[in-house]
Amino acid sequence: MSKIIAANVVAGAHKVYEKARKKYEMAVQKYGKKKEISFPNTGYYLPVIYGILGFPVKNLGDAGLVLDRSEQLIPPLIREKAHLPYLGPILDAGMASLFNYEIIEAIRYLEEPDFYLPAEDPTDDKLWLGAADDVILRKRGVEFVDGTAPGFAAIVGSAPTKEIAAEMALELQKKNLYVFMAAQHNGTTFSQQLREAGVQIGWPTRLVPFGPDISSAIFAVGFATRAALSFGGIEPGDFRKVLIYNKDRVFAFVLAMGDVSDEWYAAAAGCINYGFPTIADTPIPQILPTGVCTYEHVVSNIPHQEIVAKAIEVRGLKVTVTEVPVPTAYGPAFEGERIRGEDIYMEAGGGKTQAVELTVMKDMNEVEDGKIEVIGPDLKDIEAGTRVPLGILVEVAGRKMQSDFEPILERQIHHLINYAQGLMHIGQRDIAWVRIGKGAVEKGFSLSHIGSILHAKLHQDFGSVLDKVQVKVFTEKDKVDDLLKQAREVYAKRDARVEGMTDEDEPIFYSCTLCQSFAPSHVCVVTPERTGLCGAYNWLDCKASFEINPTGPNQPIEKGKVIDERLGQWEGVNEFVQKASRGKVVKYNAYSIMEDPMTSCGCFECIAAVLPVANGVMTVDRDYKGPTPCGMKFTTLAGSAGGGNITPGFVGHSKLYIGSKKFVAAEGGILRLVWMPKALKEMLKEKIDRLGAERGVSNLSDRIADETVGVTEDEIYPFLQEKEHPAVSMDSIVG
């Protein structure tokens, strides 16, 4: 390999080590070796060190041990007349630099706790977001699982102008990639350039400003490492599997913008270990032979208008981009965009007006494919800032279409509208909330384009069952009210059908292996009374999905002979799970939290855990960020229960599963639920009380503790006794 690159990498590794060692010695002198350090709200300690070495850095003393190890990995400086062109020592130097960057950033969190903003969006006065917490990891990880985010670009430095930065960011967004930004060049950063250009940045738009220094690029590598540990079920310290997982599953690359310093070289060498190549806009030496990366390792001097395409080619990334007939940019990267304040041109729903959506099947002769009607004022007919009622009626027809497919198609409205730049869509059914920004209207967007989006994308994604799609958009109050009445009647019939089904009555369950791309051993079994862990799929959804896509992730499972009715175990399910998990999981129980509970991928909405002192179970959803009575926050629990493992005493589940008769039924069901976050309890109060009444316990939700009562078992147990919670007098849950 190039002697220049080798010399720069090693020189950079020495500089990074010396910087980390100096920061460490000063921190030890000030705080002592027992002072705890961490990246906030993550169960993975310092994730690169933890994933590669298997060593949990909990305090400054631990960091010192890692510094000693990294010093051993860095080779001596390259001498003029004695250079051996081997890649191995250079990769070691790069990995050591990643360890040292992580220690530098951990000490920054200790010394400057307010430097990074613990949120998904930057504010006017705080730009840098720092390390993603585990809630963000799992929320965004789903997009890497389902393919809506094929990979990420780690950008270091800055573009020559803010206009070029904005153009590059938009191109990356159109390719559905995340953009992780760090380091500066010529006194500015790519993140600052985007803000100056008026581009909305943050996790929702996939343009993530990690930090201003090259050391903050470690958060991108940490995100990739945690993906392997969390979704891949890889044990910390199994560095070979961590690196291979990232090369094969996390399609990332580095875009080096500007003059490449020695420290940048060291960081790039660290990324090559993961299979992440570097593509530069300056004429630095190249590493063109293949080896660790899929293709070339370092490619340089690429013009800015070509650099994104070149990076995708070098990484071997397959990107599917669909052209949709709208005047704005379109793709999943814009799904998290927020339209606020003075940027709003039109708003509907969100408690201000009524907004409702409905998809219905019609006879072939009742649908004219491609017909789009706007009934009522369009955007050109209203003033900026106007609130209007909104109804969206999608009528579909097809020789293979079934009424069971209606909710599947209807649910797509949320994503498909959100993918248009300048549009914001929240909620579904009759609680939708839509905003359209002034920028979209200036580009020529009209309400008819909502129909254009739905027509094009539904044909593309569901063409196997659809032959015709027509869309009606209503903005007249009377018409919206009429649609609302029709929609609520349809919703009620759908819900009644699902609620009337039982596991005992159905001989077929369905699998969901959508998350296997990240958690290879996880197999979700969806039954009529147990939704998928992510909450996105119920039994009818899976049935419809299979009929739409017979080779997809939702496959029928003949449950077969009952092995244990109480635990929820069947011969057919065991056989399917063993085969689908490639032998790693041979059985599990659908209804138990204590005995071989179902595996969890990491995409779950909630985690239930046993509380021995309270003689019951608690559950916590990912939106709750505080402590819980089991002694762990959601983020730590997720690290314990995820990755496709069977973890007795813990199980992932959806929010709606709490209202099922099969919720931890083997241990007593809903009567065992003793603690949950208040917001979640209020959301499910009606279902909890109904289930409790069926079991002879009135007002059960009022007997369940929440964070206002306490966050330890000792704090909540007197409350449970006072309220005569049924779990207090039940048999011991731990046997």
mmCIF file with all atom_site columns, C-alpha atoms in Angstrom, residues 140-153 171-180 206 223-224 227 245-253 276 308 311-312 315-321 331-333 419 517-518:
data_model
loop_
_atom_site.group_PDB
_atom_site.id
_atom_site.type_symbol
_atom_site.label_atom_id
_atom_site.label_alt_id
_atom_site.label_comp_id
_atom_site.label_asym_id
_atom_site.label_entity_id
_atom_site.label_seq_id
_atom_site.pdbx_PDB_ins_code
_atom_site.Cartn_x
_atom_site.Cartn_y
_atom_site.Cartn_z
_atom_site.occupancy
_atom_site.B_iso_or_equiv
_atom_site.pdbx_formal_charge
_atom_site.auth_seq_id
_atom_site.auth_comp_id
_atom_site.auth_asym_id
_atom_site.auth_atom_id
_atom_site.pdbx_PDB_model_num
ATOM 1  C CA . ARG A 1 140 ? -33.870 4.397  13.472 1.00 0.00 ? 140 ARG A CA 1
ATOM 2  C CA . GLY A 1 141 ? -32.558 0.857  13.340 1.00 0.00 ? 141 GLY A CA 1
ATOM 3  C CA . VAL A 1 142 ? -35.954 -0.300 12.101 1.00 0.00 ? 142 VAL A CA 1
ATOM 4  C CA . GLU A 1 143 ? -35.312 1.682  8.918  1.00 0.00 ? 143 GLU A CA 1
ATOM 5  C CA . PHE A 1 144 ? -32.069 -0.212 8.321  1.00 0.00 ? 144 PHE A CA 1
ATOM 6  C CA . VAL A 1 145 ? -34.021 -3.439 8.956  1.00 0.00 ? 145 VAL A CA 1
ATOM 7  C CA . ASP A 1 146 ? -36.844 -2.794 6.495  1.00 0.00 ? 146 ASP A CA 1
ATOM 8  C CA . GLY A 1 147 ? -34.611 -1.301 3.816  1.00 0.00 ? 147 GLY A CA 1
ATOM 9  C CA . THR A 1 148 ? -35.940 2.254  3.864  1.00 0.00 ? 148 THR A CA 1
ATOM 10 C CA . ALA A 1 149 ? -32.422 3.292  4.901  1.00 0.00 ? 149 ALA A CA 1
ATOM 11 C CA . PRO A 1 150 ? -29.916 1.195  2.926  1.00 0.00 ? 150 PRO A CA 1
ATOM 12 C CA . GLY A 1 151 ? -26.906 2.737  4.664  1.00 0.00 ? 151 GLY A CA 1
ATOM 13 C CA . PHE A 1 152 ? -25.212 5.936  5.806  1.00 0.00 ? 152 PHE A CA 1
ATOM 14 C CA . ALA A 1 153 ? -22.650 8.442  4.617  1.00 0.00 ? 153 ALA A CA 1
ATOM 15 C CA . GLU A 1 171 ? -28.802 13.787 -3.376 1.00 0.00 ? 171 GLU A CA 1
ATOM 16 C CA . LEU A 1 172 ? -27.969 11.569 -0.394 1.00 0.00 ? 172 LEU A CA 1
ATOM 17 C CA . GLN A 1 173 ? -31.489 12.035 0.976  1.00 0.00 ? 173 GLN A CA 1
ATOM 18 C CA . LYS A 1 174 ? -32.973 11.096 -2.386 1.00 0.00 ? 174 LYS A CA 1
ATOM 19 C CA . LYS A 1 175 ? -30.926 7.885  -2.168 1.00 0.00 ? 175 LYS A CA 1
ATOM 20 C CA . ASN A 1 176 ? -32.602 7.328  1.249  1.00 0.00 ? 176 ASN A CA 1
ATOM 21 C CA . LEU A 1 177 ? -29.251 7.355  3.073  1.00 0.00 ? 177 LEU A CA 1
ATOM 22 C CA . TYR A 1 178 ? -28.547 8.750  6.521  1.00 0.00 ? 178 TYR A CA 1
ATOM 23 C CA . VAL A 1 179 ? -25.863 11.446 6.657  1.00 0.00 ? 179 VAL A CA 1
ATOM 24 C CA . PHE A 1 180 ? -23.677 11.569 9.770  1.00 0.00 ? 180 PHE A CA 1
ATOM 25 C CA . ARG A 1 206 ? -31.509 11.876 8.317  1.00 0.00 ? 206 ARG A CA 1
ATOM 26 C CA . PHE A 1 223 ? -23.906 3.562  15.857 1.00 0.00 ? 223 PHE A CA 1
ATOM 27 C CA . ALA A 1 224 ? -22.754 0.829  13.464 1.00 0.00 ? 224 ALA A CA 1
ATOM 28 C CA . ALA A 1 227 ? -26.398 -2.142 15.420 1.00 0.00 ? 227 ALA A CA 1
ATOM 29 C CA . TYR A 1 245 ? -21.750 -7.819 10.180 1.00 0.00 ? 245 TYR A CA 1
ATOM 30 C CA . ASN A 1 246 ? -21.068 -4.201 9.357  1.00 0.00 ? 246 ASN A CA 1
ATOM 31 C CA . LYS A 1 247 ? -19.393 -4.979 6.056  1.00 0.00 ? 247 LYS A CA 1
ATOM 32 C CA . ASP A 1 248 ? -22.301 -7.187 4.974  1.00 0.00 ? 248 ASP A CA 1
ATOM 33 C CA . ARG A 1 249 ? -25.289 -5.382 6.510  1.00 0.00 ? 249 ARG A CA 1
ATOM 34 C CA . VAL A 1 250 ? -24.530 -1.747 7.383  1.00 0.00 ? 250 VAL A CA 1
ATOM 35 C CA . PHE A 1 251 ? -23.686 -0.139 4.056  1.00 0.00 ? 251 PHE A CA 1
ATOM 36 C CA . ALA A 1 252 ? -21.683 2.895  5.073  1.00 0.00 ? 252 ALA A CA 1
ATOM 37 C CA . PHE A 1 253 ? -18.900 4.983  3.585  1.00 0.00 ? 253 PHE A CA 1
ATOM 38 C CA . PHE A 1 276 ? -16.364 1.350  5.130  1.00 0.00 ? 276 PHE A CA 1
ATOM 39 C CA . VAL A 1 308 ? -22.195 10.581 -4.140 1.00 0.00 ? 308 VAL A CA 1
ATOM 40 C CA . ALA A 1 311 ? -19.279 6.459  -3.167 1.00 0.00 ? 311 ALA A CA 1
ATOM 41 C CA . ILE A 1 312 ? -22.345 4.281  -3.741 1.00 0.00 ? 312 ILE A CA 1
ATOM 42 C CA . ARG A 1 315 ? -19.396 0.630  -1.382 1.00 0.00 ? 315 ARG A CA 1
ATOM 43 C CA . GLY A 1 316 ? -21.334 -1.806 -3.575 1.00 0.00 ? 316 GLY A CA 1
ATOM 44 C CA . LEU A 1 317 ? -24.597 -0.349 -2.371 1.00 0.00 ? 317 LEU A CA 1
ATOM 45 C CA . LYS A 1 318 ? -27.785 -1.089 -4.297 1.00 0.00 ? 318 LYS A CA 1
ATOM 46 C CA . VAL A 1 319 ? -30.127 1.881  -4.089 1.00 0.00 ? 319 VAL A CA 1
ATOM 47 C CA . THR A 1 320 ? -33.666 1.874  -5.452 1.00 0.00 ? 320 THR A CA 1
ATOM 48 C CA . VAL A 1 321 ? -34.970 5.319  -6.311 1.00 0.00 ? 321 VAL A CA 1
ATOM 49 C CA . GLY A 1 331 ? -38.003 9.692  -0.636 1.00 0.00 ? 331 GLY A CA 1
ATOM 50 C CA . PRO A 1 332 ? -37.989 8.170  2.887  1.00 0.00 ? 332 PRO A CA 1
ATOM 51 C CA . ALA A 1 333 ? -35.313 10.626 4.017  1.00 0.00 ? 333 ALA A CA 1
ATOM 52 C CA . TYR A 1 419 ? -41.865 11.067 1.692  1.00 0.00 ? 419 TYR A CA 1
ATOM 53 C CA . SER A 1 517 ? -31.636 -8.687 8.284  1.00 0.00 ? 517 SER A CA 1
ATOM 54 C CA . PHE A 1 518 ? -30.405 -7.236 11.589 1.00 0.00 ? 518 PHE A CA 1
#
